[in-house]
PDB file of C-alpha atoms and ligand atoms in Angstrom:
ATOM      1  CA  UNK Z 176     -18.136 -21.352  -7.472  1.00 91.00           C
ATOM      2  CA  UNK Z 177     -14.582 -22.084  -6.321  1.00 97.00           C
ATOM      3  CA  UNK Z 178     -13.773 -21.859  -2.616  1.00 98.00           C
ATOM      4  CA  UNK Z 179     -10.462 -20.695  -1.161  1.00 98.00           C
ATOM      5  CA  UNK Z 180      -8.865 -21.268   2.240  1.00 99.00           C
ATOM      6  CA  UNK Z 181      -6.772 -18.202   2.940  1.00 98.00           C
ATOM      7  CA  UNK Z 182      -8.003 -17.376   6.407  1.00 99.00           C
ATOM      8  CA  UNK Z 183      -9.500 -19.555   9.137  1.00 99.00           C
ATOM      9  CA  UNK Z 184     -12.550 -17.279   8.609  1.00 98.00           C
ATOM     10  CA  UNK Z 185     -13.151 -19.186   5.353  1.00 98.00           C
ATOM     11  CA  UNK Z 186     -13.872 -22.395   7.302  1.00 98.00           C
ATOM     12  CA  UNK Z 187     -15.027 -21.005  10.664  1.00 98.00           C
ATOM     13  CA  UNK Z 188     -18.595 -22.253  10.178  1.00 98.00           C
ATOM     14  CA  UNK Z 189     -17.572 -25.793   9.358  1.00 98.00           C
ATOM     15  CA  UNK Z 190     -14.577 -26.315  11.621  1.00 98.00           C
ATOM     16  CA  UNK Z 191     -16.198 -29.227  13.468  1.00 98.00           C
ATOM     17  CA  UNK Z 192     -17.148 -31.001  10.220  1.00 98.00           C
ATOM     18  CA  UNK Z 193     -13.590 -30.596   8.935  1.00 98.00           C
ATOM     19  CA  UNK Z 194     -12.126 -31.925  12.189  1.00 98.00           C
ATOM     20  CA  UNK Z 195     -14.472 -34.926  12.087  1.00 98.00           C
ATOM     21  CA  UNK Z 196     -13.538 -35.609   8.478  1.00 98.00           C
ATOM     22  CA  UNK Z 197      -9.826 -35.298   9.298  1.00 99.00           C
ATOM     23  CA  UNK Z 198     -10.216 -37.729  12.216  1.00 98.00           C
ATOM     24  CA  UNK Z 199     -12.014 -40.240   9.989  1.00 98.00           C
ATOM     25  CA  UNK Z 200      -9.397 -39.981   7.231  1.00 98.00           C
ATOM     26  CA  UNK Z 201      -6.720 -40.525   9.893  1.00 98.00           C
ATOM     27  CA  UNK Z 202      -8.487 -43.626  11.262  1.00 98.00           C
ATOM     28  CA  UNK Z 203      -9.012 -45.019   7.785  1.00 98.00           C
ATOM     29  CA  UNK Z 204      -5.575 -44.127   6.421  1.00 98.00           C
ATOM     30  CA  UNK Z 205      -4.589 -46.589   3.718  1.00 96.00           C
ATOM     31  CA  UNK Z 206      -8.169 -47.744   3.191  1.00 97.00           C
ATOM     32  CA  UNK Z 207     -10.266 -44.612   2.619  1.00 97.00           C
ATOM     33  CA  UNK Z 208     -11.765 -43.336  -0.638  1.00 97.00           C
ATOM     34  CA  UNK Z 209      -9.576 -41.647  -3.283  1.00 98.00           C
ATOM     35  CA  UNK Z 210     -11.842 -38.795  -4.391  1.00 98.00           C
ATOM     36  CA  UNK Z 211      -9.133 -36.737  -6.104  1.00 98.00           C
ATOM     37  CA  UNK Z 212      -8.319 -39.251  -8.837  1.00 98.00           C
ATOM     38  CA  UNK Z 213      -7.137 -37.293 -11.894  1.00 98.00           C
ATOM     39  CA  UNK Z 214      -6.733 -34.002  -9.971  1.00 98.00           C
ATOM     40  CA  UNK Z 215      -3.517 -32.016  -9.687  1.00 98.00           C
ATOM     41  CA  UNK Z 216      -2.507 -29.484  -7.040  1.00 99.00           C
ATOM     42  CA  UNK Z 217       0.185 -26.922  -7.887  1.00 98.00           C
ATOM     43  CA  UNK Z 218       2.208 -25.940  -4.806  1.00 98.00           C
ATOM     44  CA  UNK Z 219       4.031 -22.599  -5.004  1.00 98.00           C
ATOM     45  CA  UNK Z 220       6.641 -21.943  -2.319  1.00 98.00           C
ATOM     46  CA  UNK Z 221       8.152 -18.490  -1.810  1.00 98.00           C
ATOM     47  CA  UNK Z 222       9.545 -19.559   1.578  1.00 98.00           C
ATOM     48  CA  UNK Z 223      11.173 -22.737   2.941  1.00 98.00           C
ATOM     49  CA  UNK Z 224       9.082 -25.655   4.175  1.00 98.00           C
ATOM     50  CA  UNK Z 225       9.382 -29.210   5.421  1.00 98.00           C
ATOM     51  CA  UNK Z 226       5.974 -30.115   6.889  1.00 99.00           C
ATOM     52  CA  UNK Z 227       3.713 -28.156   4.558  1.00 99.00           C
ATOM     53  CA  UNK Z 228       5.433 -29.394   1.426  1.00 98.00           C
ATOM     54  CA  UNK Z 229       5.580 -33.057   2.399  1.00 99.00           C
ATOM     55  CA  UNK Z 230       2.137 -33.245   4.015  1.00 99.00           C
ATOM     56  CA  UNK Z 231       0.338 -31.584   1.096  1.00 99.00           C
ATOM     57  CA  UNK Z 232       2.097 -33.736  -1.486  1.00 98.00           C
ATOM     58  CA  UNK Z 233       1.333 -36.888   0.487  1.00 98.00           C
ATOM     59  CA  UNK Z 234      -2.260 -35.803   1.097  1.00 98.00           C
ATOM     60  CA  UNK Z 235      -2.822 -35.480  -2.662  1.00 98.00           C
ATOM     61  CA  UNK Z 236      -1.210 -38.867  -3.326  1.00 98.00           C
ATOM     62  CA  UNK Z 237      -3.280 -40.617  -0.661  1.00 98.00           C
ATOM     63  CA  UNK Z 238      -6.496 -39.034  -1.980  1.00 98.00           C
ATOM     64  CA  UNK Z 239      -5.702 -40.372  -5.452  1.00 98.00           C
ATOM     65  CA  UNK Z 240      -4.407 -37.127  -6.982  1.00 98.00           C
ATOM     66  CA  UNK Z 241      -1.054 -35.586  -7.751  1.00 98.00           C
ATOM     67  CA  UNK Z 242       0.899 -32.583  -6.415  1.00 98.00           C
ATOM     68  CA  UNK Z 243       3.467 -30.492  -8.228  1.00 98.00           C
ATOM     69  CA  UNK Z 244       6.162 -28.589  -6.298  1.00 98.00           C
ATOM     70  CA  UNK Z 245       6.973 -25.145  -7.722  1.00 98.00           C
ATOM     71  CA  UNK Z 246       9.785 -23.204  -6.084  1.00 98.00           C
ATOM     72  CA  UNK Z 247       9.092 -19.537  -6.733  1.00 96.00           C
ATOM     73  CA  UNK Z 248      12.745 -18.879  -7.553  1.00 95.00           C
ATOM     74  CA  UNK Z 249      12.589 -21.427 -10.385  1.00 96.00           C
ATOM     75  CA  UNK Z 250       9.406 -19.919 -11.798  1.00 98.00           C
ATOM     76  CA  UNK Z 251       8.996 -16.837 -13.960  1.00 97.00           C
ATOM     77  CA  UNK Z 252       7.302 -15.415 -10.849  1.00 97.00           C
ATOM     78  CA  UNK Z 253      10.809 -15.155  -9.429  1.00 95.00           C
ATOM     79  CA  UNK Z 254      11.838 -13.075 -12.479  1.00 96.00           C
ATOM     80  CA  UNK Z 255       8.994 -10.589 -12.362  1.00 96.00           C
ATOM     81  CA  UNK Z 256       5.971 -12.328 -13.922  1.00 98.00           C
ATOM     82  CA  UNK Z 257       2.974 -11.076 -11.975  1.00 98.00           C
ATOM     83  CA  UNK Z 258       1.201 -13.182  -9.416  1.00 98.00           C
ATOM     84  CA  UNK Z 259      -2.062 -12.423 -11.284  1.00 98.00           C
ATOM     85  CA  UNK Z 260      -0.737 -13.853 -14.564  1.00 98.00           C
ATOM     86  CA  UNK Z 261       0.682 -16.834 -12.691  1.00 98.00           C
ATOM     87  CA  UNK Z 262      -2.758 -17.480 -11.183  1.00 98.00           C
ATOM     88  CA  UNK Z 263      -4.514 -17.238 -14.562  1.00 98.00           C
ATOM     89  CA  UNK Z 264      -2.060 -19.568 -16.268  1.00 98.00           C
ATOM     90  CA  UNK Z 265      -1.995 -22.195 -13.514  1.00 98.00           C
ATOM     91  CA  UNK Z 266      -5.807 -22.183 -13.427  1.00 98.00           C
ATOM     92  CA  UNK Z 267      -5.768 -23.468 -17.037  1.00 98.00           C
ATOM     93  CA  UNK Z 268      -3.688 -26.488 -16.001  1.00 98.00           C
ATOM     94  CA  UNK Z 269      -4.443 -27.608 -12.445  1.00 98.00           C
ATOM     95  CA  UNK Z 270      -7.432 -28.147 -10.151  1.00 98.00           C
ATOM     96  CA  UNK Z 271      -6.124 -26.267  -7.140  1.00 98.00           C
ATOM     97  CA  UNK Z 272      -3.213 -24.115  -5.965  1.00 99.00           C
ATOM     98  CA  UNK Z 273      -1.459 -24.284  -2.613  1.00 99.00           C
ATOM     99  CA  UNK Z 274       0.561 -21.156  -1.998  1.00 98.00           C
ATOM    100  CA  UNK Z 275       3.158 -20.317   0.653  1.00 98.00           C
ATOM    101  CA  UNK Z 276       3.411 -16.592   0.096  1.00 98.00           C
ATOM    102  CA  UNK Z 277       5.687 -13.803   1.174  1.00 97.00           C
ATOM    103  CA  UNK Z 278       2.672 -11.653   1.998  1.00 98.00           C
ATOM    104  CA  UNK Z 279      -1.070 -11.869   2.569  1.00 98.00           C
ATOM    105  CA  UNK Z 280      -1.471  -9.265  -0.166  1.00 98.00           C
ATOM    106  CA  UNK Z 281       0.139 -11.572  -2.725  1.00 98.00           C
ATOM    107  CA  UNK Z 282      -1.976 -14.454  -1.415  1.00 98.00           C
ATOM    108  CA  UNK Z 283      -5.141 -12.414  -1.971  1.00 98.00           C
ATOM    109  CA  UNK Z 284      -4.011 -11.333  -5.409  1.00 98.00           C
ATOM    110  CA  UNK Z 285      -3.364 -14.912  -6.439  1.00 98.00           C
ATOM    111  CA  UNK Z 286      -6.761 -16.011  -5.122  1.00 98.00           C
ATOM    112  CA  UNK Z 287      -8.560 -13.123  -6.836  1.00 98.00           C
ATOM    113  CA  UNK Z 288      -7.071 -14.110 -10.192  1.00 98.00           C
ATOM    114  CA  UNK Z 289      -7.283 -17.895  -9.933  1.00 98.00           C
ATOM    115  CA  UNK Z 290     -10.406 -19.701 -11.124  1.00 98.00           C
ATOM    116  CA  UNK Z 291      -9.484 -22.798  -9.081  1.00 98.00           C
ATOM    117  CA  UNK Z 292      -9.414 -23.060  -5.249  1.00 98.00           C
ATOM    118  CA  UNK Z 293      -6.414 -21.463  -3.535  1.00 99.00           C
ATOM    119  CA  UNK Z 294      -5.246 -22.897  -0.207  1.00 99.00           C
ATOM    120  CA  UNK Z 295      -2.814 -21.009   1.987  1.00 99.00           C
ATOM    121  CA  UNK Z 296       0.283 -22.845   3.109  1.00 99.00           C
ATOM    122  CA  UNK Z 297       1.179 -19.769   5.217  1.00 99.00           C
ATOM    123  CA  UNK Z 298       1.673 -16.085   4.603  1.00 98.00           C
ATOM    124  CA  UNK Z 299       2.786 -13.271   6.877  1.00 98.00           C
ATOM    125  CA  UNK Z 300      -0.713 -12.885   8.365  1.00 98.00           C
ATOM    126  CA  UNK Z 301      -2.092 -16.412   8.752  1.00 99.00           C
ATOM    127  CA  UNK Z 302      -1.369 -20.135   8.665  1.00 99.00           C
ATOM    128  CA  UNK Z 303      -4.878 -21.641   8.522  1.00 99.00           C
ATOM    129  CA  UNK Z 304      -3.980 -25.283   7.781  1.00 99.00           C
ATOM    130  CA  UNK Z 305      -1.666 -25.241  10.787  1.00 99.00           C
ATOM    131  CA  UNK Z 306      -4.517 -24.100  13.035  1.00 99.00           C
ATOM    132  CA  UNK Z 307      -6.760 -26.910  11.817  1.00 99.00           C
ATOM    133  CA  UNK Z 308      -4.054 -29.492  12.620  1.00 99.00           C
ATOM    134  CA  UNK Z 309      -3.557 -27.827  16.011  1.00 99.00           C
ATOM    135  CA  UNK Z 310      -7.224 -28.216  16.963  1.00 99.00           C
ATOM    136  CA  UNK Z 311      -7.237 -31.800  15.718  1.00 99.00           C
ATOM    137  CA  UNK Z 312      -4.332 -32.523  18.070  1.00 99.00           C
ATOM    138  CA  UNK Z 313      -5.981 -30.848  21.060  1.00 99.00           C
ATOM    139  CA  UNK Z 314      -9.235 -32.693  20.398  1.00 98.00           C
ATOM    140  CA  UNK Z 315      -7.457 -36.043  20.219  1.00 98.00           C
ATOM    141  CA  UNK Z 316      -5.556 -35.466  23.441  1.00 98.00           C
ATOM    142  CA  UNK Z 317      -8.327 -33.783  25.427  1.00 98.00           C
ATOM    143  CA  UNK Z 318     -11.468 -35.355  23.980  1.00 98.00           C
ATOM    144  CA  UNK Z 319     -13.016 -31.979  23.100  1.00 98.00           C
ATOM    145  CA  UNK Z 320     -12.309 -28.301  22.581  1.00 98.00           C
ATOM    146  CA  UNK Z 321     -14.997 -26.101  24.051  1.00 97.00           C
ATOM    147  CA  UNK Z 322     -14.059 -24.415  27.318  1.00 96.00           C
ATOM    148  CA  UNK Z 323     -10.425 -25.569  27.263  1.00 98.00           C
ATOM    149  CA  UNK Z 324      -7.868 -22.943  28.260  1.00 98.00           C
ATOM    150  CA  UNK Z 325      -5.172 -22.506  25.627  1.00 99.00           C
ATOM    151  CA  UNK Z 326      -2.333 -20.020  26.027  1.00 99.00           C
ATOM    152  CA  UNK Z 327      -0.156 -18.937  23.135  1.00 99.00           C
ATOM    153  CA  UNK Z 328       3.211 -17.599  24.308  1.00 98.00           C
ATOM    154  CA  UNK Z 329       5.637 -15.417  22.377  1.00 98.00           C
ATOM    155  CA  UNK Z 330       5.347 -13.575  19.084  1.00 98.00           C
ATOM    156  CA  UNK Z 331       1.851 -12.522  17.938  1.00 98.00           C
ATOM    157  CA  UNK Z 332       2.528 -13.847  14.439  1.00 98.00           C
ATOM    158  CA  UNK Z 333       0.723 -15.654  11.597  1.00 99.00           C
ATOM    159  CA  UNK Z 334       0.411 -18.866  13.636  1.00 99.00           C
ATOM    160  CA  UNK Z 335      -1.021 -16.963  16.609  1.00 99.00           C
ATOM    161  CA  UNK Z 336      -3.516 -15.121  14.370  1.00 99.00           C
ATOM    162  CA  UNK Z 337      -4.914 -18.292  12.819  1.00 99.00           C
ATOM    163  CA  UNK Z 338      -4.942 -20.086  16.172  1.00 99.00           C
ATOM    164  CA  UNK Z 339      -7.065 -17.287  17.685  1.00 99.00           C
ATOM    165  CA  UNK Z 340      -9.633 -17.585  14.895  1.00 99.00           C
ATOM    166  CA  UNK Z 341      -9.749 -21.376  15.168  1.00 99.00           C
ATOM    167  CA  UNK Z 342     -10.024 -21.241  18.959  1.00 98.00           C
ATOM    168  CA  UNK Z 343     -12.839 -18.705  18.639  1.00 98.00           C
ATOM    169  CA  UNK Z 344     -14.679 -20.885  16.119  1.00 98.00           C
ATOM    170  CA  UNK Z 345     -14.377 -23.867  18.487  1.00 98.00           C
ATOM    171  CA  UNK Z 346     -15.451 -21.973  21.614  1.00 98.00           C
ATOM    172  CA  UNK Z 347     -12.123 -22.304  23.437  1.00 98.00           C
ATOM    173  CA  UNK Z 348     -10.788 -19.896  26.065  1.00 98.00           C
ATOM    174  CA  UNK Z 349      -7.622 -18.594  24.468  1.00 98.00           C
ATOM    175  CA  UNK Z 350      -5.111 -16.057  25.709  1.00 98.00           C
ATOM    176  CA  UNK Z 351      -2.422 -14.602  23.467  1.00 99.00           C
ATOM    177  CA  UNK Z 352       0.433 -13.737  25.812  1.00 99.00           C
ATOM    178  CA  UNK Z 353       3.011 -11.591  24.041  1.00 98.00           C
ATOM    179  CA  UNK Z 354       5.294  -8.631  24.683  1.00 98.00           C
ATOM    180  CA  UNK Z 355       3.445  -5.330  24.236  1.00 97.00           C
ATOM    181  CA  UNK Z 356       5.068  -4.499  20.919  1.00 96.00           C
ATOM    182  CA  UNK Z 357       4.434  -7.965  19.464  1.00 98.00           C
ATOM    183  CA  UNK Z 358       0.692  -8.448  19.855  1.00 98.00           C
ATOM    184  CA  UNK Z 359      -1.285 -10.357  17.219  1.00 98.00           C
ATOM    185  CA  UNK Z 360      -3.137  -8.548  14.426  1.00 98.00           C
ATOM    186  CA  UNK Z 361      -5.788  -6.311  16.015  1.00 98.00           C
ATOM    187  CA  UNK Z 362      -8.466  -6.839  13.350  1.00 98.00           C
ATOM    188  CA  UNK Z 363      -8.059 -10.614  13.516  1.00 98.00           C
ATOM    189  CA  UNK Z 364      -8.186 -10.416  17.306  1.00 98.00           C
ATOM    190  CA  UNK Z 365     -11.570  -8.701  17.050  1.00 98.00           C
ATOM    191  CA  UNK Z 366     -12.919 -11.271  14.603  1.00 98.00           C
ATOM    192  CA  UNK Z 367     -11.670 -14.090  16.830  1.00 98.00           C
ATOM    193  CA  UNK Z 368     -13.279 -12.559  19.911  1.00 98.00           C
ATOM    194  CA  UNK Z 369     -16.594 -12.197  18.045  1.00 98.00           C
ATOM    195  CA  UNK Z 370     -16.432 -15.853  16.954  1.00 98.00           C
ATOM    196  CA  UNK Z 371     -15.584 -16.923  20.503  1.00 98.00           C
ATOM    197  CA  UNK Z 372     -18.491 -14.892  21.865  1.00 98.00           C
ATOM    198  CA  UNK Z 373     -20.894 -16.716  19.535  1.00 98.00           C
ATOM    199  CA  UNK Z 374     -19.475 -20.123  20.444  1.00 98.00           C
ATOM    200  CA  UNK Z 375     -19.248 -19.810  24.211  1.00 98.00           C
ATOM    201  CA  UNK Z 376     -15.501 -19.143  24.432  1.00 98.00           C
ATOM    202  CA  UNK Z 377     -13.258 -16.109  24.829  1.00 98.00           C
ATOM    203  CA  UNK Z 378     -10.129 -14.522  23.396  1.00 98.00           C
ATOM    204  CA  UNK Z 379      -7.926 -12.382  25.621  1.00 98.00           C
ATOM    205  CA  UNK Z 380      -4.586 -10.621  25.395  1.00 98.00           C
ATOM    206  CA  UNK Z 381      -1.973 -10.350  28.113  1.00 98.00           C
ATOM    207  CA  UNK Z 382       1.710  -9.753  28.714  1.00 98.00           C
ATOM    208  CA  UNK Z 383       2.530 -11.647  31.923  1.00 98.00           C
ATOM    209  CA  UNK Z 384       3.522 -15.214  30.961  1.00 98.00           C
ATOM    210  CA  UNK Z 385       3.569 -16.682  34.486  1.00 98.00           C
ATOM    211  CA  UNK Z 386       0.089 -15.439  35.236  1.00 98.00           C
ATOM    212  CA  UNK Z 387      -1.226 -16.574  31.852  1.00 98.00           C
ATOM    213  CA  UNK Z 388       0.181 -20.098  32.191  1.00 98.00           C
ATOM    214  CA  UNK Z 389      -1.675 -20.785  35.458  1.00 98.00           C
ATOM    215  CA  UNK Z 390      -4.018 -23.730  34.991  1.00 98.00           C
ATOM    216  CA  UNK Z 391      -3.658 -23.811  31.188  1.00 98.00           C
ATOM    217  CA  UNK Z 392      -4.786 -26.982  29.404  1.00 99.00           C
ATOM    218  CA  UNK Z 393      -2.679 -26.208  26.347  1.00 99.00           C
ATOM    219  CA  UNK Z 394       0.535 -24.192  26.107  1.00 99.00           C
ATOM    220  CA  UNK Z 395       1.494 -23.200  22.562  1.00 99.00           C
ATOM    221  CA  UNK Z 396       4.514 -21.441  21.166  1.00 99.00           C
ATOM    222  CA  UNK Z 397       6.246 -20.681  17.875  1.00 98.00           C
ATOM    223  CA  UNK Z 398       9.570 -19.226  16.765  1.00 98.00           C
ATOM    224  CA  UNK Z 399      10.428 -15.728  17.934  1.00 98.00           C
ATOM    225  CA  UNK Z 400      11.550 -14.593  14.488  1.00 98.00           C
ATOM    226  CA  UNK Z 401       9.403 -15.728  11.564  1.00 98.00           C
ATOM    227  CA  UNK Z 402      10.497 -16.113   7.963  1.00 98.00           C
ATOM    228  CA  UNK Z 403      10.691 -12.671   6.375  1.00 97.00           C
ATOM    229  CA  UNK Z 404      10.822 -10.895   9.765  1.00 97.00           C
ATOM    230  CA  UNK Z 405      13.974  -8.802  10.053  1.00 97.00           C
ATOM    231  CA  UNK Z 406      14.004  -8.572  13.857  1.00 96.00           C
ATOM    232  CA  UNK Z 407      17.580  -9.040  15.062  1.00 96.00           C
ATOM    233  CA  UNK Z 408      17.969 -12.404  16.841  1.00 93.00           C
ATOM    234  CA  UNK Z 409      19.816 -10.919  19.839  1.00 95.00           C
ATOM    235  CA  UNK Z 410      17.064  -8.339  20.211  1.00 95.00           C
ATOM    236  CA  UNK Z 411      14.403 -11.065  19.904  1.00 97.00           C
ATOM    237  CA  UNK Z 412      16.026 -13.095  22.663  1.00 97.00           C
ATOM    238  CA  UNK Z 413      15.929 -10.154  25.039  1.00 97.00           C
ATOM    239  CA  UNK Z 414      12.255  -9.356  24.296  1.00 97.00           C
ATOM    240  CA  UNK Z 415      10.916 -12.895  24.315  1.00 98.00           C
ATOM    241  CA  UNK Z 416      13.008 -14.731  26.952  1.00 98.00           C
ATOM    242  CA  UNK Z 417      10.293 -14.512  29.676  1.00 98.00           C
ATOM    243  CA  UNK Z 418       7.832 -16.233  27.303  1.00 98.00           C
ATOM    244  CA  UNK Z 419       9.952 -19.352  26.805  1.00 98.00           C
ATOM    245  CA  UNK Z 420       8.063 -22.563  27.653  1.00 98.00           C
ATOM    246  CA  UNK Z 421      10.425 -24.297  30.049  1.00 98.00           C
ATOM    247  CA  UNK Z 422       9.907 -26.719  32.937  1.00 98.00           C
ATOM    248  CA  UNK Z 423       9.125 -23.860  35.331  1.00 98.00           C
ATOM    249  CA  UNK Z 424       6.377 -22.507  33.108  1.00 98.00           C
ATOM    250  CA  UNK Z 425       4.927 -25.945  32.408  1.00 98.00           C
ATOM    251  CA  UNK Z 426       4.689 -26.560  36.170  1.00 98.00           C
ATOM    252  CA  UNK Z 427       2.253 -23.618  36.378  1.00 98.00           C
ATOM    253  CA  UNK Z 428      -0.125 -25.158  33.831  1.00 98.00           C
ATOM    254  CA  UNK Z 429      -2.693 -27.864  34.561  1.00 98.00           C
ATOM    255  CA  UNK Z 430      -1.136 -31.158  35.613  1.00 98.00           C
ATOM    256  CA  UNK Z 431      -2.291 -32.832  32.398  1.00 98.00           C
ATOM    257  CA  UNK Z 432      -1.504 -29.861  30.141  1.00 98.00           C
ATOM    258  CA  UNK Z 433      -0.133 -30.526  26.668  1.00 99.00           C
ATOM    259  CA  UNK Z 434       2.452 -28.474  24.830  1.00 99.00           C
ATOM    260  CA  UNK Z 435       2.185 -27.577  21.153  1.00 99.00           C
ATOM    261  CA  UNK Z 436       4.606 -25.974  18.684  1.00 99.00           C
ATOM    262  CA  UNK Z 437       3.981 -25.739  14.942  1.00 98.00           C
ATOM    263  CA  UNK Z 438       7.703 -26.428  14.285  1.00 98.00           C
ATOM    264  CA  UNK Z 439      10.468 -25.861  13.298  1.00 98.00           C
ATOM    265  CA  UNK Z 440      11.564 -25.298  16.924  1.00 98.00           C
ATOM    266  CA  UNK Z 441      14.619 -23.724  18.484  1.00 98.00           C
ATOM    267  CA  UNK Z 442      15.312 -25.670  21.680  1.00 98.00           C
ATOM    268  CA  UNK Z 443      16.617 -23.344  24.365  1.00 98.00           C
ATOM    269  CA  UNK Z 444      14.760 -20.352  22.916  1.00 98.00           C
ATOM    270  CA  UNK Z 445      10.936 -20.420  22.698  1.00 98.00           C
ATOM    271  CA  UNK Z 446      10.842 -23.945  24.187  1.00 98.00           C
ATOM    272  CA  UNK Z 447      13.300 -25.854  26.375  1.00 98.00           C
ATOM    273  CA  UNK Z 448      14.654 -29.198  25.191  1.00 98.00           C
ATOM    274  CA  UNK Z 449      13.172 -30.922  28.255  1.00 98.00           C
ATOM    275  CA  UNK Z 450       9.661 -29.654  27.464  1.00 98.00           C
ATOM    276  CA  UNK Z 451       9.901 -30.217  23.718  1.00 98.00           C
ATOM    277  CA  UNK Z 452      11.059 -33.809  24.203  1.00 98.00           C
ATOM    278  CA  UNK Z 453       9.077 -34.439  27.385  1.00 98.00           C
ATOM    279  CA  UNK Z 454       5.963 -36.484  28.154  1.00 98.00           C
ATOM    280  CA  UNK Z 455       3.548 -33.544  27.821  1.00 98.00           C
ATOM    281  CA  UNK Z 456       4.737 -32.524  24.369  1.00 99.00           C
ATOM    282  CA  UNK Z 457       2.365 -33.343  21.499  1.00 99.00           C
ATOM    283  CA  UNK Z 458       4.418 -31.631  18.800  1.00 98.00           C
ATOM    284  CA  UNK Z 459       5.050 -34.660  16.610  1.00 98.00           C
ATOM    285  CA  UNK Z 460       1.388 -35.731  16.690  1.00 98.00           C
ATOM    286  CA  UNK Z 461       0.671 -32.139  15.709  1.00 99.00           C
ATOM    287  CA  UNK Z 462       3.104 -32.342  12.779  1.00 99.00           C
ATOM    288  CA  UNK Z 463       1.523 -35.629  11.637  1.00 99.00           C
ATOM    289  CA  UNK Z 464      -1.914 -34.069  11.895  1.00 99.00           C
ATOM    290  CA  UNK Z 465      -1.034 -31.561   9.187  1.00 99.00           C
ATOM    291  CA  UNK Z 466      -1.469 -34.468   6.776  1.00 99.00           C
ATOM    292  CA  UNK Z 467      -4.890 -35.509   8.052  1.00 99.00           C
ATOM    293  CA  UNK Z 468      -6.243 -31.974   8.436  1.00 99.00           C
ATOM    294  CA  UNK Z 469      -5.125 -31.017   4.917  1.00 98.00           C
ATOM    295  CA  UNK Z 470      -6.666 -34.163   3.476  1.00 98.00           C
ATOM    296  CA  UNK Z 471      -9.982 -32.970   4.918  1.00 98.00           C
ATOM    297  CA  UNK Z 472      -9.473 -29.526   3.350  1.00 98.00           C
ATOM    298  CA  UNK Z 473      -8.539 -30.953  -0.060  1.00 98.00           C
ATOM    299  CA  UNK Z 474     -11.478 -33.379   0.128  1.00 98.00           C
ATOM    300  CA  UNK Z 475     -13.842 -30.448   0.698  1.00 97.00           C
ATOM    301  CA  UNK Z 476     -12.386 -27.892  -1.714  1.00 98.00           C
ATOM    302  CA  UNK Z 477     -11.088 -29.920  -4.662  1.00 97.00           C
ATOM    303  CA  UNK Z 478     -13.516 -32.786  -5.024  1.00 89.00           C
TER     304      UNK Z 478
HETATM  305  N1  LIG B 259       4.714 -25.776  10.573  1.00 81.28           N
HETATM  306  C1  LIG B 259       5.057 -25.597   9.284  1.00 81.28           C
HETATM  307  O1  LIG B 259       4.336 -24.993   8.496  1.00 81.28           O
HETATM  308  O2  LIG B 259       6.246 -26.163   8.936  1.00 81.28           O
HETATM  309  P1  LIG B 259       7.029 -25.973   7.572  1.00 81.28           P
HETATM  310  O3  LIG B 259       7.540 -24.571   7.533  1.00 81.28           O
HETATM  311  O4  LIG B 259       8.148 -26.983   7.638  1.00 81.28           O
HETATM  312  O5  LIG B 259       6.111 -26.240   6.431  1.00 81.28           O
HETATM  313  N1  LIG B 260       5.723 -18.166  12.267  1.00 81.28           N
HETATM  314  C1  LIG B 260       6.583 -19.047  11.500  1.00 81.28           C
HETATM  315  C2  LIG B 260       5.882 -20.321  11.179  1.00 81.28           C
HETATM  316  C3  LIG B 260       6.681 -21.315  10.418  1.00 81.28           C
HETATM  317  C4  LIG B 260       5.928 -22.555  10.086  1.00 81.28           C
HETATM  318  C5  LIG B 260       7.022 -18.335  10.238  1.00 81.28           C
HETATM  319  O1  LIG B 260       6.214 -17.657   9.598  1.00 81.28           O
HETATM  320  O2  LIG B 260       8.199 -18.453   9.883  1.00 81.28           O
END
C-alpha cells in the first residue's frame, strides 16, 4: 500500500520518529545509508520555489536516488492534460511524486490517481514538509517541543495550517494570531486542537499581536500575500502591519525566544531586517532543516 504525505495528519502519529530520523540523518550527513539507490522522484512545480526544489533534489541525491524537475508549464499538464492522467503516467515511470500544486484539490486528485507515494511540496491549504522542518528547528534550539509556547503571526495560510497540526501532534501550546478576516482553515484548526488535546498541548486563536507575543518561546511568521492569493499588496500592508515581527514585538517574547520564517521573507513587512538578521533568528537553520526533514520523509515513504 503506498503512503502519501499531503497533510500533516498523514504523519501525526509518527512525528517524533520522523524528527528523530531527521536529526540522525543530519548528524550523519555524508556518511549515512543510501536506501534510495535506483529510485527516482518526479517533482512537479506549478508555483515558484527555491528551498523545496533544491532540498528535495539534494535529499534524493544524498539518499542514493535521483530527482527529476518538471515545471508544469513545460509539461502537457500546462496545456490541458488532466492531473489524473499525469498521475497515472508518472506512476509507470517513477517511484514517487513530489508536487507543488496550485490547489489542495489538484493535490488530492493527483494522489488519488497515482499508484506511487505523493508528497506535498505545498498547496493552497498546507505545507507539511515545512512544518516538519520547523519542529526540527525548534527541537534543536529548545531541546524539546512539548509545552513550548509558539505564536504564529500574520496570515492564516497554508504554512499556518500545517504548523498548527504539527504543533498539536507534538503537544505544543500554539496560538495563531491573525486579523479576523484572515484566520486559518477552521476544519484544520479543529483537527489541530483535537491532536493537541490528546498530546497535552493546546491550539488557540487570537487577534491581538502584542498580547499574544507575551512570553512566547517561538515567534513565527510568513509572507502576507501567498502565491496565488490576489490580495492587493497595499491592502495587505494595512491589514497586517500590526502583526509584523519587529524589535518591539520580540522584546515582549521570552528572553531566549527564537524567530522562525519559512522564507522567502520581505524585510520591513512581516519581519523587520533587524529581527530577521538578528541573534534570535533561526531562519537559515530552518531552511537547512528542510533537507534533513525531507530525507526522513523520503526514507519512510519511498524505501
Ligand atoms: N519555504 C519554502 O517552501 O520555500 P520555497 O518556496 O523557496 O520552496
Ligand atoms: N505561504 C507562502 C509560503 C511560501 C513558501 C505561499 O504559499 O506562497
